[in-house]
Tab-separated table of C-alpha atoms and ligand atoms in Angstrom:
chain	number	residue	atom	x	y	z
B	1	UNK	CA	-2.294	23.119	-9.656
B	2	UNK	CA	-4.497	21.610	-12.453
B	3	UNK	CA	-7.931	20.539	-10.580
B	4	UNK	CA	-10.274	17.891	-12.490
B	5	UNK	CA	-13.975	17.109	-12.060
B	6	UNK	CA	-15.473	15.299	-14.463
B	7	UNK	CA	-18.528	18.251	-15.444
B	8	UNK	CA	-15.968	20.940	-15.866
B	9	UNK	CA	-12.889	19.949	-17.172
B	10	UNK	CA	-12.254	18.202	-20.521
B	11	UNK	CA	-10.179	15.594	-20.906
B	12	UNK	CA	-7.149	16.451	-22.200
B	13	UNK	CA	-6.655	18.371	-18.335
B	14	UNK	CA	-6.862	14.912	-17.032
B	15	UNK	CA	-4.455	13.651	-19.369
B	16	UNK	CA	-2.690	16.897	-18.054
B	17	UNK	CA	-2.734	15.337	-14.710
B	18	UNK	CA	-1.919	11.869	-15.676
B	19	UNK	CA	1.289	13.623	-17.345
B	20	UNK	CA	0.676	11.345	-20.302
B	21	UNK	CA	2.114	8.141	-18.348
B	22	UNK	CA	-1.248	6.080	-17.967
B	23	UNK	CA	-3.205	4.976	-21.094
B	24	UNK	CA	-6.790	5.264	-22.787
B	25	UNK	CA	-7.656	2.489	-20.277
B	26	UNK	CA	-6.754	3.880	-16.800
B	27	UNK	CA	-7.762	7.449	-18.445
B	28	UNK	CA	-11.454	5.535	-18.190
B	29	UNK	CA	-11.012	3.927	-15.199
B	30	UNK	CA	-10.596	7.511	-13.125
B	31	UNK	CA	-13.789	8.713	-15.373
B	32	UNK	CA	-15.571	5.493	-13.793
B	33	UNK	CA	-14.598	6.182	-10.259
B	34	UNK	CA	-15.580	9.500	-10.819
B	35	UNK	CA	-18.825	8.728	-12.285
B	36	UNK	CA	-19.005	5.907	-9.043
B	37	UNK	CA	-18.751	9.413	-6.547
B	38	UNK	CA	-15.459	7.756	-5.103
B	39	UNK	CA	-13.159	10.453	-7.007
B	40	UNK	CA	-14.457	14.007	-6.943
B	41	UNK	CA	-11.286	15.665	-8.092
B	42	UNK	CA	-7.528	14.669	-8.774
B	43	UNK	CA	-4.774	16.992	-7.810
B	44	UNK	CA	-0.944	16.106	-8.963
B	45	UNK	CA	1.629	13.265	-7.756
B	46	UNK	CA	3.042	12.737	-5.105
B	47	UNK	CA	5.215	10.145	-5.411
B	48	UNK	CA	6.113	7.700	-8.176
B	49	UNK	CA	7.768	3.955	-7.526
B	50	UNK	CA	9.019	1.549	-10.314
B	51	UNK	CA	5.458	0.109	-10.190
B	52	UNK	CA	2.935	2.733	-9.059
B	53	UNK	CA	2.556	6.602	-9.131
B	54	UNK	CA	0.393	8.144	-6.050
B	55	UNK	CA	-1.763	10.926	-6.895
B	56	UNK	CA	-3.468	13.201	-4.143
B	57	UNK	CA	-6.717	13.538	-4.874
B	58	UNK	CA	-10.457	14.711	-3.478
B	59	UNK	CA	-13.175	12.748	-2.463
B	60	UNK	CA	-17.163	14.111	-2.326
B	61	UNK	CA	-17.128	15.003	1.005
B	62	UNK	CA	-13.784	17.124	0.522
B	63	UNK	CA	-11.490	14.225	2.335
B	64	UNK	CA	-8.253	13.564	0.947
B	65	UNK	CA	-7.594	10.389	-0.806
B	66	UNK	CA	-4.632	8.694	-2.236
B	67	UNK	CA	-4.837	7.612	-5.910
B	68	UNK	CA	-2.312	4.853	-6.914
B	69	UNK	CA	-2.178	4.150	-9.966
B	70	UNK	CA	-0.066	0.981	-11.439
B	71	UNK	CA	2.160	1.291	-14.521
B	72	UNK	CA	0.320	-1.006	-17.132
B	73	UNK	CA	3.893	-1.161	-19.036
B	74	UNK	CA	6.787	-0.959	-16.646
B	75	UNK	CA	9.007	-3.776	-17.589
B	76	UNK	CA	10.552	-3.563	-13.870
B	77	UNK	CA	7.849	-4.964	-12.555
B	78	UNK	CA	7.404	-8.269	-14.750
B	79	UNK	CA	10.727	-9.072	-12.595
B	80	UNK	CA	9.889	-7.488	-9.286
B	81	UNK	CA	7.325	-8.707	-7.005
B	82	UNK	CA	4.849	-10.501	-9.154
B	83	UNK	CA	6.188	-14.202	-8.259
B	84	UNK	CA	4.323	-13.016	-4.817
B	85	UNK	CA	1.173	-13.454	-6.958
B	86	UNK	CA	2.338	-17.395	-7.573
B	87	UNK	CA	1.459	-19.076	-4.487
B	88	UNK	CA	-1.708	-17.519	-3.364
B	89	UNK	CA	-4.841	-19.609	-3.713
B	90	UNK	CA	-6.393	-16.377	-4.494
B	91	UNK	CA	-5.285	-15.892	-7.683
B	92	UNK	CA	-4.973	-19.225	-8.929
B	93	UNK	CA	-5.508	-19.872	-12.530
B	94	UNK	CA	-4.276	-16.631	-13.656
B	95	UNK	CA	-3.293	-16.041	-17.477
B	96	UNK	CA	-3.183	-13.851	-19.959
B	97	UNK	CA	-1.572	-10.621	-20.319
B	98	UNK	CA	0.732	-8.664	-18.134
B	99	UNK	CA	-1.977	-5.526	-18.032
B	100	UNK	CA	-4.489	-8.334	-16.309
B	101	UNK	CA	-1.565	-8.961	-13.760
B	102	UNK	CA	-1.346	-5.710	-12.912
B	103	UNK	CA	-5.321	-5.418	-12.352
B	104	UNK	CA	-4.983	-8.403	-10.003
B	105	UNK	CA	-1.729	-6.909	-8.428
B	106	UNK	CA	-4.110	-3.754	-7.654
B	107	UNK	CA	-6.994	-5.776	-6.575
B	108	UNK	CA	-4.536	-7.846	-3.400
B	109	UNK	CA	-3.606	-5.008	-2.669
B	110	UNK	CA	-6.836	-3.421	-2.347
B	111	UNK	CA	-7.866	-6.557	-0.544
B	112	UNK	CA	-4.701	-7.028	1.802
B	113	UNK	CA	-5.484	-3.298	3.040
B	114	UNK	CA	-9.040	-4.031	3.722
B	115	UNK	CA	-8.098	-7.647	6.232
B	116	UNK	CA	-5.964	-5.466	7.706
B	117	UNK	CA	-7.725	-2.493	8.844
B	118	UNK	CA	-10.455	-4.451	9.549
B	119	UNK	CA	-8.688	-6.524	11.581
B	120	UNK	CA	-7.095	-2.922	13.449
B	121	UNK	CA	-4.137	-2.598	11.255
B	122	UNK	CA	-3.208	0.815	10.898
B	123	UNK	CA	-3.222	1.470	7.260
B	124	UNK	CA	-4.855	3.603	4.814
B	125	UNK	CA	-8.430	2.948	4.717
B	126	UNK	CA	-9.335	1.406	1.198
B	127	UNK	CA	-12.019	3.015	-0.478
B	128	UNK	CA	-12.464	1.627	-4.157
B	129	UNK	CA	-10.412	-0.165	-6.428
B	130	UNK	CA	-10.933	0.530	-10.290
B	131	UNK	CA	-8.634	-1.677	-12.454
B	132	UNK	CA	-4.973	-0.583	-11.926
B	133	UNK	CA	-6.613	2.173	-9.409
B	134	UNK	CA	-6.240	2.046	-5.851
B	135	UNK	CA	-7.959	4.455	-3.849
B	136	UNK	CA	-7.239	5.045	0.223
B	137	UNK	CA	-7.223	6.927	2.484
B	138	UNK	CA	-4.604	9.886	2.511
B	139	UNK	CA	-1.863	9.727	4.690
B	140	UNK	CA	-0.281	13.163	5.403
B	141	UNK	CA	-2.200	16.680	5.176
B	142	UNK	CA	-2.441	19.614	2.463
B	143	UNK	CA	-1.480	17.521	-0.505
B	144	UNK	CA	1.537	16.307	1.827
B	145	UNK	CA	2.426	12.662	2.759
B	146	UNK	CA	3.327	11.940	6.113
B	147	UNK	CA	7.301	10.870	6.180
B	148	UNK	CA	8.319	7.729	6.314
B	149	UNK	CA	10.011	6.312	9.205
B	150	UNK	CA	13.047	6.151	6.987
B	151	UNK	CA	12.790	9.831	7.061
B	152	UNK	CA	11.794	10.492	10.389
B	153	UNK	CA	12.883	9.151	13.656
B	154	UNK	CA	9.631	8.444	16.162
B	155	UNK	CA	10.372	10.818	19.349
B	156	UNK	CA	9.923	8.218	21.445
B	157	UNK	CA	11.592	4.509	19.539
B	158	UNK	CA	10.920	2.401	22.385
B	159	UNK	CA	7.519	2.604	22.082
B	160	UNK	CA	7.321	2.878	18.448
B	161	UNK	CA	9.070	-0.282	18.406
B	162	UNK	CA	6.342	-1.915	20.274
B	163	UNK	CA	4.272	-0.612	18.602
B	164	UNK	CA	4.949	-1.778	15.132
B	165	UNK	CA	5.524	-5.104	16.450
B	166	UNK	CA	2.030	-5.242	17.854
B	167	UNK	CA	1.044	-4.654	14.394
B	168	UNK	CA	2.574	-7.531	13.017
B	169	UNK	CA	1.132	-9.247	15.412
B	170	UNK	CA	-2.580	-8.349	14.459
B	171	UNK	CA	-1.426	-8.603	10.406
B	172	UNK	CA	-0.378	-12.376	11.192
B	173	UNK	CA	-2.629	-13.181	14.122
B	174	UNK	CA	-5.630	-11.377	13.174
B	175	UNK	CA	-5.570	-11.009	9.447
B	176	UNK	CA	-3.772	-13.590	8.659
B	177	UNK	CA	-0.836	-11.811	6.826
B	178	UNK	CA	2.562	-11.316	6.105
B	179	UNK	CA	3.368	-8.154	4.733
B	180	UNK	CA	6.561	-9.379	2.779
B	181	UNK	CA	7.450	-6.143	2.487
B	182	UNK	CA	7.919	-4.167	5.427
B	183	UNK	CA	10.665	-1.843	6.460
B	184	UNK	CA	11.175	1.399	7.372
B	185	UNK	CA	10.772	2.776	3.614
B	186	UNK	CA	6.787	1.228	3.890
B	187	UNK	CA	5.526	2.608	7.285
B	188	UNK	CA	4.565	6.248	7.357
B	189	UNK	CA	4.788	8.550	10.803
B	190	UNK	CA	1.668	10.618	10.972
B	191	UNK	CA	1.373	13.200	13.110
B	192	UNK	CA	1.634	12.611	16.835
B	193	UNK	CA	3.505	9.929	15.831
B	194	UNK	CA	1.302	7.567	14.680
B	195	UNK	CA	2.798	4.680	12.567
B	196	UNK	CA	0.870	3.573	9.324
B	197	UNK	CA	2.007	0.449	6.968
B	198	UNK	CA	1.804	0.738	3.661
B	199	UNK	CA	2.166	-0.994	0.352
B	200	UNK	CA	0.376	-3.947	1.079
B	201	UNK	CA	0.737	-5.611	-2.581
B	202	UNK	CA	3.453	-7.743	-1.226
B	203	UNK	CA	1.460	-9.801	1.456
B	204	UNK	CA	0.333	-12.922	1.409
B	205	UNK	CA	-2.141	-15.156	3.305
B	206	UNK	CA	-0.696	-16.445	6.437
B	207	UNK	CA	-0.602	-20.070	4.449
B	208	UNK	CA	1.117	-19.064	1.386
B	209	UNK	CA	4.052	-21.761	1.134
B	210	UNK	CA	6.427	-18.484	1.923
B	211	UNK	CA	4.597	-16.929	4.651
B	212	UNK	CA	7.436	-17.990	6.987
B	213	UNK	CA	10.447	-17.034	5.218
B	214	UNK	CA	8.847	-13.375	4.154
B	215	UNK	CA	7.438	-13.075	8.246
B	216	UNK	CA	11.146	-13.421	9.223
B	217	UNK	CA	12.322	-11.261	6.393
B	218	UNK	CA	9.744	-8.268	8.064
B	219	UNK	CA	10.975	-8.910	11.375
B	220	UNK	CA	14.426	-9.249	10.986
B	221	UNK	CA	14.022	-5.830	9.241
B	222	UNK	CA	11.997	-4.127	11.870
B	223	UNK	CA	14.315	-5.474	14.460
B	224	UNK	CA	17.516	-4.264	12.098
B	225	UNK	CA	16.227	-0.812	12.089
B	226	UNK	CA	15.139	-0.080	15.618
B	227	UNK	CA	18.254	-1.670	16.915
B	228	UNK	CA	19.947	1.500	14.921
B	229	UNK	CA	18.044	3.399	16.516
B	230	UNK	CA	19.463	2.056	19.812
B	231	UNK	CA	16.659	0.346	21.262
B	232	UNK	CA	17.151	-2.604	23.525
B	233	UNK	CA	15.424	-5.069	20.907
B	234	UNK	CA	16.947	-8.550	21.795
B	235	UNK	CA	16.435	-10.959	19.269
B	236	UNK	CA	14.191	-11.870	16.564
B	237	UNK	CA	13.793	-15.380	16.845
B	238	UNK	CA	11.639	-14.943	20.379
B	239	UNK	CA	9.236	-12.665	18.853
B	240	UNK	CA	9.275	-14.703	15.977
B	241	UNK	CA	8.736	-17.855	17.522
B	242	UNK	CA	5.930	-16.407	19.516
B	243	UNK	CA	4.130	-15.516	16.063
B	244	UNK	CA	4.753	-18.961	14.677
B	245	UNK	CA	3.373	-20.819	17.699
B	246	UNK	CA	0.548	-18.790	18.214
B	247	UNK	CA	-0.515	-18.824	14.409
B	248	UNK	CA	0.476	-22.083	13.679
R	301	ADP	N1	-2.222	6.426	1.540
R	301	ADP	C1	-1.208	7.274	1.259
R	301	ADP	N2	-1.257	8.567	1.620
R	301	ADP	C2	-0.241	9.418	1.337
R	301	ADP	N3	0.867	9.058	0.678
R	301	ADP	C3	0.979	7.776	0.291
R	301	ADP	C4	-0.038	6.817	0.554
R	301	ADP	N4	0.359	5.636	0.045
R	301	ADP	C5	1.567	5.853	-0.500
R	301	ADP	N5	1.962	7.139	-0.363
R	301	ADP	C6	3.228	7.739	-0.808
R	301	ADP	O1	3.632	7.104	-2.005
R	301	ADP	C7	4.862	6.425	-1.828
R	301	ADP	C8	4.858	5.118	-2.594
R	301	ADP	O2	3.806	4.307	-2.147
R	301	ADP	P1	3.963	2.755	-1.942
R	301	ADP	O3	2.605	2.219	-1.660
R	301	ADP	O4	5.025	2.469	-0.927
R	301	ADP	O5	4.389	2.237	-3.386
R	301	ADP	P2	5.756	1.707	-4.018
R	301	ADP	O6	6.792	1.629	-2.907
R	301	ADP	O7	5.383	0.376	-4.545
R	301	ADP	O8	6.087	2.704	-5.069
R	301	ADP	C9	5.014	6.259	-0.331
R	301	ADP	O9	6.364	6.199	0.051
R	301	ADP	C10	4.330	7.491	0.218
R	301	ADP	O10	5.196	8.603	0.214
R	302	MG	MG1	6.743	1.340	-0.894
């Protein structure tokens, strides 16, 4: 495992790291969170999406953070989720190129994660955003994300089901978001069984002209895959319809 801190190492080891995929740019931006005392060392990846690659990484204290770090280049993502970024007041007036899209991708997502767990969400906690850098909280332990619930079935679905829903209810209620994203390939079961969302670049305000049709979208999915699971869900539209009256 190749370890990096800024006084030891040179920089071609965190080029080593970055396996070459990230550029002069995002190359400076880990030197500046590093320099910031946010970043103390950065291990290897752990995962890597069409958009983002997660790197496990160290913090000053010796806590485990998660690095993710956005492609400034992938051409998948021109196509994929950016119209979410059309619509919200918050980034209204935005031009120029796609690398500044990708900055302000990072930056809601830094900013969704920080409503929500302040708002008792259970998601990473967001420590710093640097350009395309997003650094949280690590999920999982020894270098090791947690599974997703894809991947692993809650001992006890009945109450994982209500729990997740109670969730959405604090992300709409409380924070004022939809996640637009959410399924059982973005929530993460920790240990003891504690559920986590993730991959909150996706959401939107609670008054973004789609909120509704992406809130039904997350339900409908939750609902989908817990009803695999044989739980006794009943259907959407009362939960649903309980979110939209008491947020409306
Ligand atoms: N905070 C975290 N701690 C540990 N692992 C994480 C964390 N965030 C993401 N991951 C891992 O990285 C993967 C991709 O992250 P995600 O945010 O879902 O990005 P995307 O789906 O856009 O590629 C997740 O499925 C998970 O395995
Ligand atoms: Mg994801």
């Amino acid at each position: 495992m190749v370890c990096v801190s800024e006084r030891l190492e040179k920089d071609s080891e965190l080029f080593e790291v970055l396996e070459g995929v990230f550029d002069y740019w995002t190359v400076m931006g880990i030197y500046r969170l590093m320099n910031k005392g946010v970043i103390a060392r950065l291990f290897g990846a752990v995962a890597s999406g069409k958009e983002a690659r997660v790197y496990w990484g160290e913090g000053p204290r010796g806590e485990d953070l998660a690095v993710k770090i956005f492609y400034v280049q992938a051409s998948s993502f021109k196509g994929g989720r950016l119209k979410y970024i059309a619509g919200d007041p918050r980034f209204e007036g935005l031009r120029g190129d796609f690398r500044k899209l990708v900055y302000a991708w990072c930056l809601k997502e830094y900013r969704n994660l920080k409503r929500a767990y302040e708002s008792g969400v259970p998601v990473p906690k967001p420590y710093a955003v640097e350009r395309n850098i997003l650094v949280m909280e690590f999920i999982g332990k020894d270098g090791v994300p947690a599974p997703l619930l894809k991947e692993k079935k809650p001992s006890d679905p009945v109450k994982a089901f209500s729990e997740l829903k109670e969730y959405i209810r604090r992300l709409y209620l409380r924070a004022k978001l939809v996640h637009a994203d959410l399924s059982e390939y973005n929530v993460m079961v920790d240990e003891g069984d504690r559920l986590v969302i993730i991959d909150l670049g996706s959401a939107v305000l609670a008054s973004h002209p789609m909120a509704q049709e992406f809130l039904r979208k997350d339900v409908e999915n939750i609902y989908r895959f817990f009803s695999r699971l044989g739980v006794d869900t009943g259907p959407p539209e009362e939960f649903l319809e309980e979110l939209l009256s008491r947020g409306g």
